[in-house]
Short mmCIF file of C-alpha atoms in Angstrom, two decimals:
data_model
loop_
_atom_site.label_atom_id
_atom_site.label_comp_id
_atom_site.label_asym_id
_atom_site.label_seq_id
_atom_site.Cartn_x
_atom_site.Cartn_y
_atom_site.Cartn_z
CA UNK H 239 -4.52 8.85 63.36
CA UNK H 240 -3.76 12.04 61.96
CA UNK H 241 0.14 11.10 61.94
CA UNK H 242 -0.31 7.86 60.60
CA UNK H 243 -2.08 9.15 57.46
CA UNK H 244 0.48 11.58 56.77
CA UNK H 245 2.86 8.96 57.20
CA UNK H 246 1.19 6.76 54.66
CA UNK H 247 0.82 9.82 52.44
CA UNK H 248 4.44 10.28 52.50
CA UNK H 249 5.46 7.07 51.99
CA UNK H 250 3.48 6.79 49.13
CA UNK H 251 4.96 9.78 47.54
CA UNK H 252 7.96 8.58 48.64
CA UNK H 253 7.67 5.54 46.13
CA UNK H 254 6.42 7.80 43.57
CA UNK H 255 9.73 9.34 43.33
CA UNK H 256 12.06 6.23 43.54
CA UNK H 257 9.35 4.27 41.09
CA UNK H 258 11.25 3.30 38.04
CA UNK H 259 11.07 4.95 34.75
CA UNK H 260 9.93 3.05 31.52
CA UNK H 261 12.95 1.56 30.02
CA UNK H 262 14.14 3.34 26.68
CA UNK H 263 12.93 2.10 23.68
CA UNK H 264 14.15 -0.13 22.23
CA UNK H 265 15.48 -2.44 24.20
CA UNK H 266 14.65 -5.61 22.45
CA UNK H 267 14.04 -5.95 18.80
CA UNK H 268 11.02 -5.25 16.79
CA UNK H 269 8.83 -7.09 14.58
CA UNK H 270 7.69 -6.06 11.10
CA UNK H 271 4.17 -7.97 10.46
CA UNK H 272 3.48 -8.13 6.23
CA UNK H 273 0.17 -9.31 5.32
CA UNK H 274 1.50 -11.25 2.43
CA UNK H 275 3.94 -14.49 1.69
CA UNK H 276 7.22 -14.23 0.99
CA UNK H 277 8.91 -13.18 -2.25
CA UNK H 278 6.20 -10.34 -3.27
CA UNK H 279 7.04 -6.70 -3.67
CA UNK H 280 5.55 -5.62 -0.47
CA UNK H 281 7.87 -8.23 1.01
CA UNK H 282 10.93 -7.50 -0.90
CA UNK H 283 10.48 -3.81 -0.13
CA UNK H 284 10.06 -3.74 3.39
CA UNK H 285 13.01 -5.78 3.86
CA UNK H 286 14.98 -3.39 2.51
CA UNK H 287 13.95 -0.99 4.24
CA UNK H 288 14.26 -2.56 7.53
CA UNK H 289 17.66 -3.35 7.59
CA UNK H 290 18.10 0.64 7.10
CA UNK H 291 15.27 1.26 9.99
CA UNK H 292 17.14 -1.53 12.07
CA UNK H 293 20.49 0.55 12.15
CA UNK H 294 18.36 3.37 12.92
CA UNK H 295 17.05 1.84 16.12
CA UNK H 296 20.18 0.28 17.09
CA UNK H 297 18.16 -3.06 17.50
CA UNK H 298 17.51 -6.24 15.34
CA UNK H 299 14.33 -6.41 13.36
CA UNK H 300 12.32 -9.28 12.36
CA UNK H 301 10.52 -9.67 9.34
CA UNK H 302 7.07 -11.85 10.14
CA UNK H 303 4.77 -12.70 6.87
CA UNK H 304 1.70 -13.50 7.95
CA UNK H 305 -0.52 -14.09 4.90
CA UNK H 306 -4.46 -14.76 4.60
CA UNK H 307 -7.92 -13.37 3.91
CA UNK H 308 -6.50 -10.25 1.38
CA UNK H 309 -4.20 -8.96 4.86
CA UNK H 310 -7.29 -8.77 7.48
CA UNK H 311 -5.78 -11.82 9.51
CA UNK H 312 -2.14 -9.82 9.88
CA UNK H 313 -4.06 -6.82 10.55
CA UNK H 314 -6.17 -7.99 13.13
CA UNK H 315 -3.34 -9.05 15.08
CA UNK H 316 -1.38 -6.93 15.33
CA UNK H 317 -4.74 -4.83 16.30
CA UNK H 318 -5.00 -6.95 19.39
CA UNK H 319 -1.13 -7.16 19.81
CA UNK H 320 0.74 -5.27 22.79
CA UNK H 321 1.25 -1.14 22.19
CA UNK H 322 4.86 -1.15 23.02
CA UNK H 323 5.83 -0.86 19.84
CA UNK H 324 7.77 -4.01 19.17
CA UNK H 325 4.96 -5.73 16.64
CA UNK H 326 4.55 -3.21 13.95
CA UNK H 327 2.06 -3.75 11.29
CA UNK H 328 3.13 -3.34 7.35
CA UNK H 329 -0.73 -1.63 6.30
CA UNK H 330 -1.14 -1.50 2.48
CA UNK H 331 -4.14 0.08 0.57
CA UNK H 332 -6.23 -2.87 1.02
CA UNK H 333 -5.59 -3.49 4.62
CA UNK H 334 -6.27 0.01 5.85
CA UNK H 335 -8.77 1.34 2.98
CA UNK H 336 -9.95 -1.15 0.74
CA UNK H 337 -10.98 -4.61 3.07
CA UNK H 338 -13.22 -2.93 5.60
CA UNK H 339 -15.32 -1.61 2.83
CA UNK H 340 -15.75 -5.30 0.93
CA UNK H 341 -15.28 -7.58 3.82
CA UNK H 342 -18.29 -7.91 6.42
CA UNK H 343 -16.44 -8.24 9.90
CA UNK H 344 -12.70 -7.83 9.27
CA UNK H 345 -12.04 -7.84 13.32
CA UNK H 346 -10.54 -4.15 13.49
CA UNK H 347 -11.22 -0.48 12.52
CA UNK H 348 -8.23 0.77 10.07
CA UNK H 349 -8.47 4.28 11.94
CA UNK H 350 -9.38 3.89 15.43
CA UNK H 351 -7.07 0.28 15.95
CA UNK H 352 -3.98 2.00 15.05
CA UNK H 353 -1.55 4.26 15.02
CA UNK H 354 0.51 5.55 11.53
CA UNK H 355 4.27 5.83 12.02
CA UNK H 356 4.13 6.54 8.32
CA UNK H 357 4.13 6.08 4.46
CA UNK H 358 6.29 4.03 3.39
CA UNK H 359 6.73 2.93 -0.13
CA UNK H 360 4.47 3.35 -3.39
CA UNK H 361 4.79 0.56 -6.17
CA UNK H 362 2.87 2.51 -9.42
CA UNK H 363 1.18 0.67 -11.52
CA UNK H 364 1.19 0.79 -15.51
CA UNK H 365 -1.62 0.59 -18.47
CA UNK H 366 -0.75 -1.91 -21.01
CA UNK H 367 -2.48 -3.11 -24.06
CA UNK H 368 -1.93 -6.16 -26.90
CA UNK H 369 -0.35 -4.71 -29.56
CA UNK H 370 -2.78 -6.40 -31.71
CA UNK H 371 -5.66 -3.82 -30.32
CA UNK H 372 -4.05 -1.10 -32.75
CA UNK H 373 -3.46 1.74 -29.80
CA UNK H 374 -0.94 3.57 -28.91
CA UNK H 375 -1.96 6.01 -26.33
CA UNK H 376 -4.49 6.19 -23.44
CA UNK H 377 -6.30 8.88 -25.59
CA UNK H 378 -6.67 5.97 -28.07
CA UNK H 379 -8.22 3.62 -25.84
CA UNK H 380 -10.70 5.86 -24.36
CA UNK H 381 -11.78 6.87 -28.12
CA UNK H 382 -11.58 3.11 -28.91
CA UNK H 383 -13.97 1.83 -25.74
CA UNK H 384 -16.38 4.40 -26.48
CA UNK H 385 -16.90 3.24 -29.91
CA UNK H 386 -17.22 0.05 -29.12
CA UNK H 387 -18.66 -0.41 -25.32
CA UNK H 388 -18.68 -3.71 -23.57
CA UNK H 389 -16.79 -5.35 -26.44
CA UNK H 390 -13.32 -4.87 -25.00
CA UNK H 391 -11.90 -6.81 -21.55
CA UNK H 392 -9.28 -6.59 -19.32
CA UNK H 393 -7.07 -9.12 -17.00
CA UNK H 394 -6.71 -8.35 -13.12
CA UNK H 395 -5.12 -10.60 -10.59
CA UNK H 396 -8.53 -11.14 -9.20
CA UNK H 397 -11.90 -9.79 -7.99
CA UNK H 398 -10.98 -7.04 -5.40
CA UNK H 399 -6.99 -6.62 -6.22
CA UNK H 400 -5.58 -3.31 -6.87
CA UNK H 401 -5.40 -3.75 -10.93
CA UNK H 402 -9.31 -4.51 -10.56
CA UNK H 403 -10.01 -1.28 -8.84
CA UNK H 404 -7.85 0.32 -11.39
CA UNK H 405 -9.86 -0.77 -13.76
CA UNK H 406 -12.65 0.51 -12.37
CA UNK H 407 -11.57 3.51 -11.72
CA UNK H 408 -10.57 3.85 -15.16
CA UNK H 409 -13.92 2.76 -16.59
CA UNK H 410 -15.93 5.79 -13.95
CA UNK H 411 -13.57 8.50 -14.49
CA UNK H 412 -13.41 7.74 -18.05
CA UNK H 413 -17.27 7.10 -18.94
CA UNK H 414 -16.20 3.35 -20.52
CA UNK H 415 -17.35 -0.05 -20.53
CA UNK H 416 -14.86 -3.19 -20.57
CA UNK H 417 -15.52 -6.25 -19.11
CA UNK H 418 -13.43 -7.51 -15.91
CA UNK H 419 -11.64 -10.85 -16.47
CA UNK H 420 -10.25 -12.31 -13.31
CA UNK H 421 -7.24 -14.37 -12.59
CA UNK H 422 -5.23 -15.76 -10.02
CA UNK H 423 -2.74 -13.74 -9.89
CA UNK H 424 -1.04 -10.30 -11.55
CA UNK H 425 1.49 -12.08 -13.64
CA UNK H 426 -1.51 -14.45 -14.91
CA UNK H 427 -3.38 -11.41 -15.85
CA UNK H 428 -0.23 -10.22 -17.98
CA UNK H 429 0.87 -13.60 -19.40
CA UNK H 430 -2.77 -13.43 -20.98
CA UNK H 431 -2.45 -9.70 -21.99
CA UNK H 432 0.65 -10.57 -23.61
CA UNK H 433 -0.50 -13.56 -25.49
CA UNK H 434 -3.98 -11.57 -26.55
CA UNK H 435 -6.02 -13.83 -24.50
CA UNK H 436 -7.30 -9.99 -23.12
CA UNK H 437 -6.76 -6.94 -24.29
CA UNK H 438 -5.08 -5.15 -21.55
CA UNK H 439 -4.13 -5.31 -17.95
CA UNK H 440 -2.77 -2.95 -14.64
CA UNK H 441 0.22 -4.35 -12.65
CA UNK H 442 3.38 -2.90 -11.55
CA UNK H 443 5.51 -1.81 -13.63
CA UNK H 444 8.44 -4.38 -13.06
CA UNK H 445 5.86 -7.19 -13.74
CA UNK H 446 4.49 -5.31 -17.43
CA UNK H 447 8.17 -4.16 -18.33
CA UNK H 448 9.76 -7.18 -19.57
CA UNK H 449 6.68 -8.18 -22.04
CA UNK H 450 7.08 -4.67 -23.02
CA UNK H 451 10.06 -4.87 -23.66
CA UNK H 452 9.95 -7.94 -25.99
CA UNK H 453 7.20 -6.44 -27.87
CA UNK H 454 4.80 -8.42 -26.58
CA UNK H 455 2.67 -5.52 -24.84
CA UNK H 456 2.12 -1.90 -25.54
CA UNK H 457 2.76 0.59 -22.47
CA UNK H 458 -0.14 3.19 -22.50
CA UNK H 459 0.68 5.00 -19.19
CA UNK H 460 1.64 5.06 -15.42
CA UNK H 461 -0.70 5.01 -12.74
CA UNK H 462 1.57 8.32 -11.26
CA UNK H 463 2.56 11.63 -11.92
CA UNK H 464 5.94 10.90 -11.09
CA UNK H 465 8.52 9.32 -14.26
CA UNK H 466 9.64 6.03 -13.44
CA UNK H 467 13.66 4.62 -13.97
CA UNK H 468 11.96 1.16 -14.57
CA UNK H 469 9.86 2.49 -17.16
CA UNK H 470 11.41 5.85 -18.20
CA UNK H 471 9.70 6.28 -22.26
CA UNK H 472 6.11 5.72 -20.70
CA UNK H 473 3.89 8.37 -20.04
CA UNK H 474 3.22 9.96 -16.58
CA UNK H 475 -0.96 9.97 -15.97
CA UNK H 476 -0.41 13.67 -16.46
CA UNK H 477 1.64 13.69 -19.69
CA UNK H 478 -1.31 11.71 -20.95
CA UNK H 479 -4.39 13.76 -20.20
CA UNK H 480 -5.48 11.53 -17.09
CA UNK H 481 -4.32 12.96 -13.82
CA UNK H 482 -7.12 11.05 -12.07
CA UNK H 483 -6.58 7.65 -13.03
CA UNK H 484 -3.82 7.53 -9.91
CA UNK H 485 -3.24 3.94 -9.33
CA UNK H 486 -0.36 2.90 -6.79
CA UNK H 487 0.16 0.15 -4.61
CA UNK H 488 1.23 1.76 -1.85
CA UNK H 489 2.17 0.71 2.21
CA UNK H 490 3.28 2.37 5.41
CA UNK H 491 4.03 1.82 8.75
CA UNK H 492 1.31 1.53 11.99
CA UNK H 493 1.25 0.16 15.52
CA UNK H 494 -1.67 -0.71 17.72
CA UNK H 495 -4.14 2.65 19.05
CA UNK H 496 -2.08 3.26 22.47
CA UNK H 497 1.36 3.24 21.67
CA UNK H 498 3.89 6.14 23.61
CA UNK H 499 4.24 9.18 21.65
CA UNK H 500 7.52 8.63 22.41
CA UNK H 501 8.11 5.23 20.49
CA UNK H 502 6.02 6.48 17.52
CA UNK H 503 8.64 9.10 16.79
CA UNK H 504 11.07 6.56 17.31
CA UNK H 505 9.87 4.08 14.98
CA UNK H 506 9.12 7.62 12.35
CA UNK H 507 12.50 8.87 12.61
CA UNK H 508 14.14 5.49 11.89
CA UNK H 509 11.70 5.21 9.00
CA UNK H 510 12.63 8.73 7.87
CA UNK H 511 15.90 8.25 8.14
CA UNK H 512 15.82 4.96 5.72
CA UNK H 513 13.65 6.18 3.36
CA UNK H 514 16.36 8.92 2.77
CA UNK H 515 18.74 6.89 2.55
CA UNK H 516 20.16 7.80 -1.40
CA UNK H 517 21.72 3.90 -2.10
CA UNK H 518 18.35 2.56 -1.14
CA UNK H 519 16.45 5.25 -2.94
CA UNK H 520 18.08 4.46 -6.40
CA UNK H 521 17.79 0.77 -5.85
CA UNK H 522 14.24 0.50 -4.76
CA UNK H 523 13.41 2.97 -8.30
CA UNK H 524 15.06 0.79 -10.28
CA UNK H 525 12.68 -2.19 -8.95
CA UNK H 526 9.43 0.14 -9.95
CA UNK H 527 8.95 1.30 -6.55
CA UNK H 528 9.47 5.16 -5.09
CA UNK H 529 9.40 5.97 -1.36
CA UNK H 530 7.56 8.34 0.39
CA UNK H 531 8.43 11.39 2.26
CA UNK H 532 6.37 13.89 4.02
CA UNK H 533 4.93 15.62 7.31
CA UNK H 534 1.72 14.03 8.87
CA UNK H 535 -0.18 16.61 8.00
CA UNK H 536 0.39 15.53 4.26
CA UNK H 537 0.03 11.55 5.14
CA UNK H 538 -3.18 12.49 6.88
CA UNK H 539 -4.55 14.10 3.47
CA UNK H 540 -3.48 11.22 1.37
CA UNK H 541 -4.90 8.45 3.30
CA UNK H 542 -8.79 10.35 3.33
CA UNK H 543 -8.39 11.04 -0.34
CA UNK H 544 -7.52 7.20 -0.65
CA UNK H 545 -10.75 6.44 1.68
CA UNK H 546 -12.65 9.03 -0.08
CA UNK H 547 -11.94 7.93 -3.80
CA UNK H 548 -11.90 3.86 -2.97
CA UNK H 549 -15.38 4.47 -1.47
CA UNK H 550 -16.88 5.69 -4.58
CA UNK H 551 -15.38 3.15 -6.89
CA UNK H 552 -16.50 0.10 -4.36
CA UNK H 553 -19.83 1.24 -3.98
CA UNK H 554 -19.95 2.37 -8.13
CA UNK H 555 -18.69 -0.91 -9.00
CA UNK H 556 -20.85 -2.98 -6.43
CA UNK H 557 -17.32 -4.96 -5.25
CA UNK H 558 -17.98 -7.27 -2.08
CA UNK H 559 -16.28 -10.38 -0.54
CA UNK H 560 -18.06 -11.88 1.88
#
């Protein structure tokens, strides 16, 4: 009996030896999941990028747009998706900050159901006014809401959308009152800046740029301390007094909680790699949008002072959709 268990137990290590070792990654290609349709920033930005992260890899990758309920349906699964890293999940600020703190039951956790492979790209946003308001600088406006509170308003792309919570963010930091018109959609919101139906609106800067640029709206400042090649003349938040009016649409890279170390740093160095990539670089700034760069120490800090400071302005602004 003795003999036959050592057999066993040598057989068995046997096959522990000779078992074979998970196959290097990748071997088939991968799948980039956006939360939004085609044709959007978000979506013209990641392609980019992919086709740079694809020759990284040395494997085809698939963009997927899976659109619906402000990103929580793309979210969720890939949440519940396989950690192999072959389904990789385009988060944005709204996925992975913003929708677990207005939406009742969103069907993941943004920390705990994934993984970061990292930041990816940052789309600031810029201030604009109707010319026929009479300001030229953010120092203006402030002076000019104070004076007159609740009388002035402002076009969003709808309740909950990054330009709203820039507006709000705006009106706490700054101590100001203007009323929140919603619309259906960012370039809605500016159409109706631009023809004085409101007074001002937030969008990106590629989106505000060509009213500006027929006169038809007033640039006041960028949601950034960094200058932007789409909108060099305009004023950095810094340059104009208001370091913490940061307002960027920003989006990075995660996989499902359980992924190999090992394909993590795979997918990060082939997003590293793109993101330094100098033709893409000058392209993507030209388009409004800058890429990120960084250790994961620094994404780490950025993503709990996003939590931190999209907290306060949810609960100080009473948003919900349920």
């Amino acid at each position: 009996m003795h003999m036959k268990f050592a057999l066993l137990g040598a057989c068995a290590a046997t096959m522990a030896l000779t078992a074979p070792a998970r196959a290097e990654y990748p071997e088939e290609p991968v799948t980039l999941v956006i939360p939004f349709g085609a044709g959007g920033i978000t979506d013209l930005v990641t392609r980019r990028i992919a086709e740079k992260m694809a020759a990284g890899l040395g494997t085809d990758i698939i963009v997927e747009n899976r659109p619906g309920a402000g990103g929580t349906i793309a979210a969720r699964s890939v949440a519940e998706s396989d950690a192999d890293g072959y389904t990789v999940f385009v988060g944005t600020v709204g996925s992975q900050v913003v929708n677990p703190l207005i939406r009742d039951n969103v069907g993941y956790d943004p920390v705990e159901s994934f993984e970061p492979v990292g930041l990816m790209a940052g789309t600031p946003f810029l201030l604009a006014v109707n010319p026929g308001l009479g300001v030229e600088t953010f120092g203006d406006l402030v002076t000019y809401a104070k004076e007159h509170p609740g009388e002035l308003n402002f076009g969003s792309a709808g309740v909950a959308s990054s330009p709203h919570l820039g507006l709000e963010l705006l009106k706490y930091e700054e101590g100001i009152d203007i009323v929140h018109i919603p619309f259906n959609s960012g370039r809605e919101a500016v159409n109706a800046a631009a023809s004085n139906e409101v007074d001002m609106t937030i969008d990106a800067a590629v989106v505000i740029m060509p009213q500006v640029k027929e006169g038809l709206l007033v640039p006041l400042m960028l949601g950034t301390d960094r200058k932007m090649v789409a909108a060099p003349d305009v004023p950095t938040n810094v340059e104009a007094g208001a370091p913490e009016i940061s307002i960027t649409s920003w989006n990075g890279l995660f996989v499902p909680s359980g992924t190999p170390e090992d394909v993590v740093s795979a997918l990060n160095t082939a997003l590293m790699g793109a993101l330094a990539d100098e033709e893409l670089i000058a392209a993507l700034e030209a388009q409004g949008t800058l890429l990120f760069t960084g250790s994961k120490e620094e994404y780490d800090a950025f993503i709990e002072a996003e939590r931190t400071r999209w907290s306060t302005i949810v609960e100080a602004a009473a948003i919900s959709i349920n």
